[in-house]
Tab-separated table of C-alpha atoms and ligand atoms in Angstrom:
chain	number	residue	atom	x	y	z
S	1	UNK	CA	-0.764	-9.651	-12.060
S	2	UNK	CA	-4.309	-9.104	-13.104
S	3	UNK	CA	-5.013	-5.745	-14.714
S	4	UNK	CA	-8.742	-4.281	-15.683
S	5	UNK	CA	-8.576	-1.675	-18.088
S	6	UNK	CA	-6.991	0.941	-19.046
S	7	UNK	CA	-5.837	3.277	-15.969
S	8	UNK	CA	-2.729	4.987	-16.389
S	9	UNK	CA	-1.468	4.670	-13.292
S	10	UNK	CA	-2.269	1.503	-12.584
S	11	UNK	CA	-0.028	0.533	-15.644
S	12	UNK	CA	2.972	2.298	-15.079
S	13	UNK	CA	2.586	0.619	-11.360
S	14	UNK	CA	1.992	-3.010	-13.112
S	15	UNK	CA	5.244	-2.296	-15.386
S	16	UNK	CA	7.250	-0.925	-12.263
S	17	UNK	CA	6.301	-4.850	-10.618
S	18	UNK	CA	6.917	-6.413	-13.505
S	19	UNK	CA	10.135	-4.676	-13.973
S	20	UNK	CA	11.128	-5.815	-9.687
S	21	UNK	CA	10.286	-9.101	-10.455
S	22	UNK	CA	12.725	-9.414	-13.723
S	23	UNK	CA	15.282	-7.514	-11.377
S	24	UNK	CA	14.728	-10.263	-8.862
S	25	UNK	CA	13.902	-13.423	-10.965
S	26	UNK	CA	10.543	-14.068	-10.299
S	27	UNK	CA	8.908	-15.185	-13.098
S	28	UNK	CA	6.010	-13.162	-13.849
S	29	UNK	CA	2.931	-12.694	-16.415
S	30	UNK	CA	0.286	-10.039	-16.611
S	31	UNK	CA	-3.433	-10.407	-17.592
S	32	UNK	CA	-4.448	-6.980	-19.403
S	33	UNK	CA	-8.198	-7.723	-19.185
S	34	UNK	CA	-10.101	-5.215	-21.346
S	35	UNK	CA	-12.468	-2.377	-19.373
S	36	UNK	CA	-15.538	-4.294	-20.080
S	37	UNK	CA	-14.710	-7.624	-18.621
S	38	UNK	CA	-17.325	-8.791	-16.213
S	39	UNK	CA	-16.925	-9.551	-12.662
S	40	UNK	CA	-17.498	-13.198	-13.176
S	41	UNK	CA	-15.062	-13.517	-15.822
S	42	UNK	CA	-12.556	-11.872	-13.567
S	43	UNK	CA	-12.961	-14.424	-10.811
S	44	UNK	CA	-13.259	-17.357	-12.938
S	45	UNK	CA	-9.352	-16.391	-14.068
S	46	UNK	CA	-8.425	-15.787	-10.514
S	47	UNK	CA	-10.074	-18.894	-9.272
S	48	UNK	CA	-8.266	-20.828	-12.209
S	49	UNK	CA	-4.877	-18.957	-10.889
S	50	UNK	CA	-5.640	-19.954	-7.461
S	51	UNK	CA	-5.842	-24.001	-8.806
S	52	UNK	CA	-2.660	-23.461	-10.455
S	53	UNK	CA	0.557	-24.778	-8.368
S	54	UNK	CA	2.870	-22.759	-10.755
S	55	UNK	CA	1.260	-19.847	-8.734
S	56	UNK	CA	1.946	-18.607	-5.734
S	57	UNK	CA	1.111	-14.939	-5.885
S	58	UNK	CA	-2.053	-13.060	-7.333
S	59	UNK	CA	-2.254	-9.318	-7.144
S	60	UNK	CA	-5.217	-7.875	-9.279
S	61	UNK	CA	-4.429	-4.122	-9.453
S	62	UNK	CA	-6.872	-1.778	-7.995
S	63	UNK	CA	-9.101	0.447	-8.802
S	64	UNK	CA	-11.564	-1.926	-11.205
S	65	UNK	CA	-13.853	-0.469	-13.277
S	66	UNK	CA	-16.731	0.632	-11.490
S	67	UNK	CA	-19.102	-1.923	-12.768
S	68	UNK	CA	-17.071	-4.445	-10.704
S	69	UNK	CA	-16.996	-4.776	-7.199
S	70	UNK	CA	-13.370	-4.950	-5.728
S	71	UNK	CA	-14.230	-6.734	-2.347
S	72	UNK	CA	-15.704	-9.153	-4.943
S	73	UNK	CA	-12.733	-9.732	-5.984
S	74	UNK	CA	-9.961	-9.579	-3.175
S	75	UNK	CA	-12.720	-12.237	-1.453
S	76	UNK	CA	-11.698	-14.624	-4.620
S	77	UNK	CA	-7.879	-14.590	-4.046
S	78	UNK	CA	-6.651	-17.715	-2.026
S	79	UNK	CA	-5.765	-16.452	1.451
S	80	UNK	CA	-2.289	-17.778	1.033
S	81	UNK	CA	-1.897	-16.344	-2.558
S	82	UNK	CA	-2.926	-13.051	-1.553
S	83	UNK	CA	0.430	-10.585	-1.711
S	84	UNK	CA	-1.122	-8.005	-1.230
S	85	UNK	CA	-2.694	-8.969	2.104
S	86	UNK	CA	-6.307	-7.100	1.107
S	87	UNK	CA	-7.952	-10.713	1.669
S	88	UNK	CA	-10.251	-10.282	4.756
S	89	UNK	CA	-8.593	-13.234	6.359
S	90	UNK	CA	-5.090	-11.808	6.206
S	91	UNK	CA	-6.718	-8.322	7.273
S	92	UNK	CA	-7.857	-9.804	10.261
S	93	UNK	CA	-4.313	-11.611	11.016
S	94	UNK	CA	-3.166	-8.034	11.040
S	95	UNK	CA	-5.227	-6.840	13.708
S	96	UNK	CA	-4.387	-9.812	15.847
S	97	UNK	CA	-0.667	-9.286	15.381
S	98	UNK	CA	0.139	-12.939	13.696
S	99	UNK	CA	0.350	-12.536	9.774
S	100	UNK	CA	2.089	-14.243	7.148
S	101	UNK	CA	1.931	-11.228	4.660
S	102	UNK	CA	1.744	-7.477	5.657
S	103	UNK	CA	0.556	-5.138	3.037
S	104	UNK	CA	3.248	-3.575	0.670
S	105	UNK	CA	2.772	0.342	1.448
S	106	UNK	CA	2.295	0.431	5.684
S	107	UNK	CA	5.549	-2.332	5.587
S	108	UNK	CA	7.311	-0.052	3.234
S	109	UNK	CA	6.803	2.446	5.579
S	110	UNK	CA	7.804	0.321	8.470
S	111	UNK	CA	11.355	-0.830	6.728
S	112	UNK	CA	12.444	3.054	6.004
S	113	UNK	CA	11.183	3.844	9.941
S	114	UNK	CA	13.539	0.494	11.088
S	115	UNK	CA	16.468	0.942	8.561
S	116	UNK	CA	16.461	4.763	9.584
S	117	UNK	CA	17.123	3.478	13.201
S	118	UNK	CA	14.058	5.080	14.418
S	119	UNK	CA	12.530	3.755	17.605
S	120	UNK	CA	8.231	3.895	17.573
S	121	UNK	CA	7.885	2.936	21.126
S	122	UNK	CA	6.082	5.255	23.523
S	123	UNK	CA	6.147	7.398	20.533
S	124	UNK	CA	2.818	9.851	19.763
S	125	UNK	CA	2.256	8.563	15.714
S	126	UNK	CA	-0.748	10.191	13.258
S	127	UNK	CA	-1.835	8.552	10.746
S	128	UNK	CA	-3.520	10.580	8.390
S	129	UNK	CA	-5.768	8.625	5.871
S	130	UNK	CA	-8.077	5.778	6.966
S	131	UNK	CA	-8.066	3.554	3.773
S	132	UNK	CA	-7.801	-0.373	4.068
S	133	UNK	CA	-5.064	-0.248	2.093
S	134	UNK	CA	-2.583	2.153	3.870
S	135	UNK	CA	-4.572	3.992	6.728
S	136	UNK	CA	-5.961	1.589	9.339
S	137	UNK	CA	-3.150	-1.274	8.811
S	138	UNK	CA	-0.187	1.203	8.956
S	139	UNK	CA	-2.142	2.264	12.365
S	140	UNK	CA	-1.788	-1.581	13.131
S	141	UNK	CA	1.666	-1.765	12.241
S	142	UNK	CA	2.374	0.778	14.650
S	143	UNK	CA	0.370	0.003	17.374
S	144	UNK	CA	2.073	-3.426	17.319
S	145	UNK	CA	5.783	-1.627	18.216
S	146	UNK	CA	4.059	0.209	20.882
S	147	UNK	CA	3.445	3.429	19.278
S	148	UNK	CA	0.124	6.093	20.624
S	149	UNK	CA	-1.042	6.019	17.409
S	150	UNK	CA	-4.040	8.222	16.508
S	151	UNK	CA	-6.072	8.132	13.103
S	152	UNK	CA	-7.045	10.795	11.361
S	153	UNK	CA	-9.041	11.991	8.244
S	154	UNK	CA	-10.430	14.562	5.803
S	155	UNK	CA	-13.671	15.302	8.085
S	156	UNK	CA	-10.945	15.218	11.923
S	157	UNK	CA	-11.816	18.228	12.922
S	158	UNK	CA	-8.655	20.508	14.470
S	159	UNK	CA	-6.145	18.180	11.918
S	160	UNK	CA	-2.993	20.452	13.010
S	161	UNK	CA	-3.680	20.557	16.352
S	162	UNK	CA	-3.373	16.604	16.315
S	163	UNK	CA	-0.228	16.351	13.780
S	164	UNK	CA	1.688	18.873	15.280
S	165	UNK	CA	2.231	16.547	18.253
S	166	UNK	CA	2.921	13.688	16.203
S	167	UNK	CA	6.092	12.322	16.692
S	168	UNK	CA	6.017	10.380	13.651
S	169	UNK	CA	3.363	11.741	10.848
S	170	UNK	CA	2.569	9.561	8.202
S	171	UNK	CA	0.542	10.976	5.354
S	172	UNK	CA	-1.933	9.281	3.493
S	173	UNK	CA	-4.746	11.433	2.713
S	174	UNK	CA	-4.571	11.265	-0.821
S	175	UNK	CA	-4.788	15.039	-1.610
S	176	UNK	CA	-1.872	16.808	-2.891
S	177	UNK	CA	0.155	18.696	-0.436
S	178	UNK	CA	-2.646	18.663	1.873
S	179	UNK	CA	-0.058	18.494	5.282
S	180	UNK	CA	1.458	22.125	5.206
S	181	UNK	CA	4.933	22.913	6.711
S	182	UNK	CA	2.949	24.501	10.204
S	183	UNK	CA	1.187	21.252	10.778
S	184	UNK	CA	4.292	19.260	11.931
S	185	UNK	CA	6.283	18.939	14.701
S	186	UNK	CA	9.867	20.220	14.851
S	187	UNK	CA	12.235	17.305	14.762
S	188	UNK	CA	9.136	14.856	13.586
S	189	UNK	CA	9.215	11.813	11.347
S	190	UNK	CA	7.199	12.719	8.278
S	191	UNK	CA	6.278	9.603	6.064
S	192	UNK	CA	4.559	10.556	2.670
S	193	UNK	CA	2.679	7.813	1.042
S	194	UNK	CA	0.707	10.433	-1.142
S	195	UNK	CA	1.355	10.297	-5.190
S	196	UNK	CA	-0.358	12.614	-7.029
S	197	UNK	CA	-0.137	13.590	-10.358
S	198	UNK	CA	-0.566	17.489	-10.741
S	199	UNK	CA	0.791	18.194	-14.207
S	200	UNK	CA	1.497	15.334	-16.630
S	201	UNK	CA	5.065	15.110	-15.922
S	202	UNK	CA	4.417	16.684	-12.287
S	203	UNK	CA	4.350	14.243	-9.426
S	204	UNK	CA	3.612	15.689	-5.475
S	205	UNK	CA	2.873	14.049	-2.236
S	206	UNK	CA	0.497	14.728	0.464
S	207	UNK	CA	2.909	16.627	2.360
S	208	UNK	CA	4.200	20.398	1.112
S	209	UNK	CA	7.590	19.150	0.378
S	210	UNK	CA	9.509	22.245	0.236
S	211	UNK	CA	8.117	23.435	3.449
S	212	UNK	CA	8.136	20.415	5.678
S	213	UNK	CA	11.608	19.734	4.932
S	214	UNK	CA	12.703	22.387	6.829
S	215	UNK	CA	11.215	21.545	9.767
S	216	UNK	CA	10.878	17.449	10.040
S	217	UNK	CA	13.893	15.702	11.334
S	218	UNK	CA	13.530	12.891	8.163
S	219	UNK	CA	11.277	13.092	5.989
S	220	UNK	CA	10.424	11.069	2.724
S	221	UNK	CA	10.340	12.835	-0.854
S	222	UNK	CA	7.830	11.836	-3.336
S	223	UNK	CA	9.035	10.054	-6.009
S	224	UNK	CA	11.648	8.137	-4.655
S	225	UNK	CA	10.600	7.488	-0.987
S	226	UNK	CA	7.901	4.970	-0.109
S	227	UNK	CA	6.637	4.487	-3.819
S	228	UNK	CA	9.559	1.828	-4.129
S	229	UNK	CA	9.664	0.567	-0.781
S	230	UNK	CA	6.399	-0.306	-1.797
S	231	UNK	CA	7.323	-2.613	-4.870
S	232	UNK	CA	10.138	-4.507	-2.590
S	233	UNK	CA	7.778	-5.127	-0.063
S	234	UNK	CA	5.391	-7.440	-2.646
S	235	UNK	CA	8.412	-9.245	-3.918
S	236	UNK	CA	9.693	-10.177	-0.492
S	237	UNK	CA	5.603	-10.982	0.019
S	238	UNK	CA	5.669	-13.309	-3.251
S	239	UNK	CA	8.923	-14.717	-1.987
S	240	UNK	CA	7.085	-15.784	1.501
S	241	UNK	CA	4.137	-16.865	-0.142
S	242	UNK	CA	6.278	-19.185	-2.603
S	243	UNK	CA	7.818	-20.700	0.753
S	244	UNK	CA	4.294	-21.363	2.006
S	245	UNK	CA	3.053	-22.727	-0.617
S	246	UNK	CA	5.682	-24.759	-1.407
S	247	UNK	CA	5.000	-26.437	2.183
S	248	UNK	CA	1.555	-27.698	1.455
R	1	LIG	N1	-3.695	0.162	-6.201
R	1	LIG	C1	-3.003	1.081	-5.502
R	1	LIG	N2	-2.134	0.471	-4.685
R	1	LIG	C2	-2.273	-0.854	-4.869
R	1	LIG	C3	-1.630	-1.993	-4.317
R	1	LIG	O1	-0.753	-1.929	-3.444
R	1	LIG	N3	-2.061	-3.187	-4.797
R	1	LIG	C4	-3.038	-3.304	-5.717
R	1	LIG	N4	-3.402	-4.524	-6.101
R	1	LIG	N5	-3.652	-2.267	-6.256
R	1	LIG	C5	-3.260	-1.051	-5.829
């Protein structure tokens, strides 16, 4: 785990990996690269992790400071090493339906919607967010188990119109309690992938909690819903790419 600076966030999230792969005994070891390290310095460590057979996962946590440029580096993670499936080559084995590694917050999402015995075929599913982290592959994800899936974003223009016929809403907007209670469907699936902070100890979704709750069928709370699903997803993606690896 590569981390740039000083984001607090990004290192509770680091800690909270570090702390699955303990829990799970993957060995693990963090790079905490000062702010001003420079995009070539960055790659030459990934390209020396990439060489390095005791390796078989490399996540560098995102966002880097703005002085780097992130595509920059997802491009320099090996394919196969890539747990986080943001390399463009694993993107692309998304979209055709054939991947070795899905990425850890639309498969979270995925496992509670399978575990919870909830069947996406034929089904009318929003997606609301368009990032390439969450929004267009958990549209994939869906799409491949046969679900309508529509995507939608800050600038959709009628947003309830189109989530109040969702049959499963996932939110991932990334704007606190932007879906209100009115927005959803009685008896919908409401996924929230949103974590915001909006006090210092004061942690909300994208959905309005308190409201939705009373009229979704399930519905994920934030903490505690897809925020760890998340985590387990990269260790069960470091634990396939150890396999492959270990096959070459
Ligand atoms: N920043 C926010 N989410 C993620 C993630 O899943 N992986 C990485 N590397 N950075 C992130």
């Amino acid at each position: 785990m590569i981390l740039v600076g000083e984001d607090p966030a990004s290192k509770v999230y680091v800690n909270n990996k570090k702390k699955a792969c303990e829990y799970i005994g993957i060995n693990s070891y963090e790079y905490l690269l000062p702010a001003e390290t420079s995009q070539e310095e960055l790659i030459s460590l990934i390209e020396k992790l990439n060489n390095d057979e005791r390796v078989s996962g490399i996540l560098c946590q995102l966002p880097v400071p703005d002085h780097i440029d992130d595509q920059a580096i997802i491009n320099a993670i090996a394919p196969e090493k890539d747990v986080d499936a943001f390399h463009p080559v694993n993107v692309g084995k998304i979209m055709t339906g054939n991947f070795d590694f899905v990425p850890c917050t639309p498969a979270g999402v995925m496992e509670l919607i399978n575990e919870s015995g909830i069947d996406v075929c034929g089904k009318d599913c929003v997606v609301v967010g368009r990032s390439n982290i969450v929004g267009k592959p958990m549209a994939m994800l869906l799409l491949h188990r046969s679900g309508t899936v529509t995507i939608c974003h800050s600038k959709t223009r009628e947003l309830a119109e189109i989530t109040r016929k969702a049959d499963i809403l996932v939110a991932a907007v990334g704007i606190p309690e932007f879906i209100k209670g009115d927005m959803i469907k009685p008896g919908a699936v409401v996924i929230d992938v949103g974590i915001n902070r909006i006090a210092p100890k004061k942690l909300v979704g994208d959905v309005e909690f308190e409201a939705a709750e009373k009229i979704a069928g399930a519905i994920t709370p934030v903490p505690g819903g897809v925020g760890p699903m998340t985590i387990a997803m990269l260790m069960k993606n470091t634990v396939k790419a150890a396999q492959i690896n270990a096959q070459k």
